[in-house]
XYZ file of C-alpha atoms in Angstrom:
184
model
C -86.686 48.842 17.573
C -86.485 46.591 14.582
C -84.465 43.441 15.403
C -82.621 41.389 12.928
C -82.715 37.561 13.687
C -81.549 34.414 11.917
C -83.719 31.594 11.063
C -82.842 27.994 10.273
C -81.943 28.623 6.735
C -79.515 31.351 7.674
C -81.374 34.193 6.029
C -81.995 37.381 7.925
C -85.639 37.960 9.089
C -87.142 40.987 11.048
C -88.836 40.446 14.260
C -91.753 42.835 14.305
C -93.110 41.723 17.677
C -91.416 44.550 19.644
C -93.059 47.137 17.333
C -96.326 45.376 17.677
C -96.332 45.721 21.458
C -95.142 49.476 21.473
C -98.073 50.239 19.148
C -100.436 48.358 21.131
C -99.649 50.344 24.189
C -100.037 53.583 22.391
C -103.040 53.138 20.177
C -106.754 52.549 21.031
C -108.637 49.395 20.141
C -110.035 50.835 16.970
C -106.410 51.705 15.794
C -105.200 48.349 17.179
C -107.212 46.495 14.589
C -105.483 48.570 11.879
C -102.033 47.883 13.429
C -102.777 44.163 13.669
C -103.950 44.000 10.125
C -100.757 45.895 8.961
C -98.533 43.615 10.851
C -100.269 40.404 9.370
C -99.836 42.003 5.895
C -96.056 42.489 6.409
C -95.672 38.861 7.876
C -97.476 37.487 4.772
C -95.457 39.535 2.504
C -92.212 38.360 3.946
C -93.488 34.525 3.753
C -94.419 35.031 0.051
C -91.102 36.662 -0.886
C -89.235 33.883 0.955
C -91.175 31.147 -0.729
C -90.131 32.404 -4.266
C -86.269 31.984 -3.515
C -86.498 28.281 -4.087
C -85.318 28.511 -7.640
C -82.936 30.724 -9.509
C -83.203 31.142 -13.272
C -80.414 32.012 -15.782
C -81.096 32.660 -19.560
C -78.484 32.747 -21.991
C -77.412 32.812 -25.870
C -75.079 30.249 -27.024
C -73.530 31.330 -30.249
C -72.400 28.191 -31.828
C -74.470 26.172 -32.507
C -76.892 29.052 -31.857
C -79.434 28.147 -29.153
C -81.044 29.780 -26.195
C -80.184 28.011 -23.022
C -82.064 28.049 -19.695
C -80.473 26.807 -16.451
C -82.410 26.630 -13.173
C -80.684 25.988 -9.732
C -83.284 24.403 -7.480
C -83.102 24.555 -3.543
C -82.506 21.173 -1.963
C -85.592 19.346 -1.100
C -87.657 20.937 -3.793
C -88.286 19.636 -7.427
C -89.376 21.272 -10.758
C -91.788 19.275 -12.979
C -90.651 18.267 -16.509
C -91.337 19.804 -19.924
C -93.261 16.603 -21.248
C -95.351 15.868 -18.176
C -99.109 15.132 -18.959
C -100.866 18.383 -17.483
C -103.975 16.162 -16.952
C -102.359 14.257 -13.913
C -102.200 17.302 -11.637
C -98.827 18.962 -11.534
C -98.081 21.893 -13.883
C -95.422 21.079 -16.401
C -92.790 23.435 -17.014
C -93.678 25.361 -20.140
C -91.319 27.689 -22.210
C -92.639 29.829 -25.018
C -90.913 32.409 -27.292
C -92.492 35.452 -28.922
C -92.476 35.594 -32.566
C -89.553 37.473 -33.775
C -88.812 37.903 -37.612
C -84.940 38.250 -36.989
C -84.788 34.647 -35.563
C -85.762 31.231 -36.881
C -86.954 28.863 -34.309
C -86.097 25.204 -35.152
C -88.237 23.330 -32.552
C -89.360 23.543 -28.985
C -87.286 23.547 -25.881
C -85.857 20.288 -24.807
C -84.496 19.381 -21.464
C -80.646 18.709 -21.585
C -80.519 17.465 -18.031
C -82.079 14.106 -17.238
C -85.412 14.003 -15.344
C -86.111 11.663 -12.431
C -89.272 9.630 -12.414
C -91.250 8.311 -9.641
C -94.846 7.599 -8.525
C -96.302 10.531 -6.604
C -99.088 9.468 -4.183
C -100.184 13.089 -4.099
C -101.323 12.913 -7.806
C -101.724 9.133 -8.040
C -99.488 8.968 -11.054
C -95.921 8.660 -12.302
C -94.356 12.067 -12.735
C -91.132 13.239 -14.165
C -89.148 16.106 -12.341
C -85.861 17.791 -11.781
C -83.920 18.102 -8.595
C -81.043 20.497 -7.847
C -80.545 21.749 -11.499
C -82.513 21.948 -14.758
C -81.203 22.775 -18.235
C -83.069 23.191 -21.463
C -82.113 24.573 -24.821
C -83.705 25.429 -28.203
C -81.934 25.687 -31.448
C -82.268 28.884 -33.313
C -80.839 30.613 -36.423
C -80.162 34.398 -35.855
C -80.611 36.496 -39.121
C -79.815 39.698 -37.313
C -78.939 40.879 -33.797
C -82.168 41.260 -31.613
C -83.702 40.481 -28.363
C -85.675 37.280 -28.129
C -88.421 37.508 -25.541
C -90.398 34.574 -23.900
C -92.188 33.395 -20.930
C -91.578 30.370 -18.634
C -94.223 28.790 -16.436
C -93.341 26.390 -13.665
C -94.416 24.852 -10.391
C -92.103 23.707 -7.520
C -93.084 21.076 -4.981
C -91.338 19.525 -2.022
C -92.417 16.151 -0.217
C -95.285 18.034 1.496
C -96.530 21.007 -0.539
C -96.528 22.726 -3.844
C -96.089 26.514 -4.484
C -98.663 27.967 -6.881
C -97.484 27.923 -10.526
C -95.652 31.093 -11.503
C -94.869 32.637 -14.925
C -92.037 34.799 -15.355
C -90.920 36.774 -18.555
C -87.316 36.562 -20.033
C -85.258 38.204 -22.557
C -82.024 37.136 -24.294
C -79.838 39.193 -26.669
C -78.846 37.137 -29.687
C -76.425 37.910 -32.536
C -75.888 36.137 -35.787
C -72.961 33.716 -36.429
C -71.376 33.662 -39.875
C -70.527 30.001 -39.565
C -74.226 28.852 -39.440
C -76.625 28.531 -42.325
C -80.496 28.406 -42.025
C -81.862 24.803 -42.562
């Protein structure tokens, strides 16, 4: 009864309409409202899950020079706002924080290693900095002993018509000491 169809982006989606008509023929009007509500819920759930596939995050430890590296692959047509964007102009800047960890010395804040684009955005009435296709950032650290560094990343994605709500994701990176490096 559940049919799989392809949509314009090539991803499989399920057509729940045949199930809806079968249910409508069987159930009374009281139960019909519940079935319609359930169908709406699953449609919304499918849409929300699809919306979050616009960016892929990778977190890694680079042993020398020791650093935590973050790489994002952004779906074509979407952009991610820069780390140094003024939060008062509207879009949420990308924010990366690390939890305190006594086994790691953090030298500074995350810095973008990929070049941001800049343009005037009429939606916010301001000049904004953003990344398209890829985003890379790193933060130098000194590892005293093997541990797991935990952090959070907050970001907002937009295309030329709409913005997705800001999202915060936790991340963890296993790090190990490098005998060639000395703390500064």
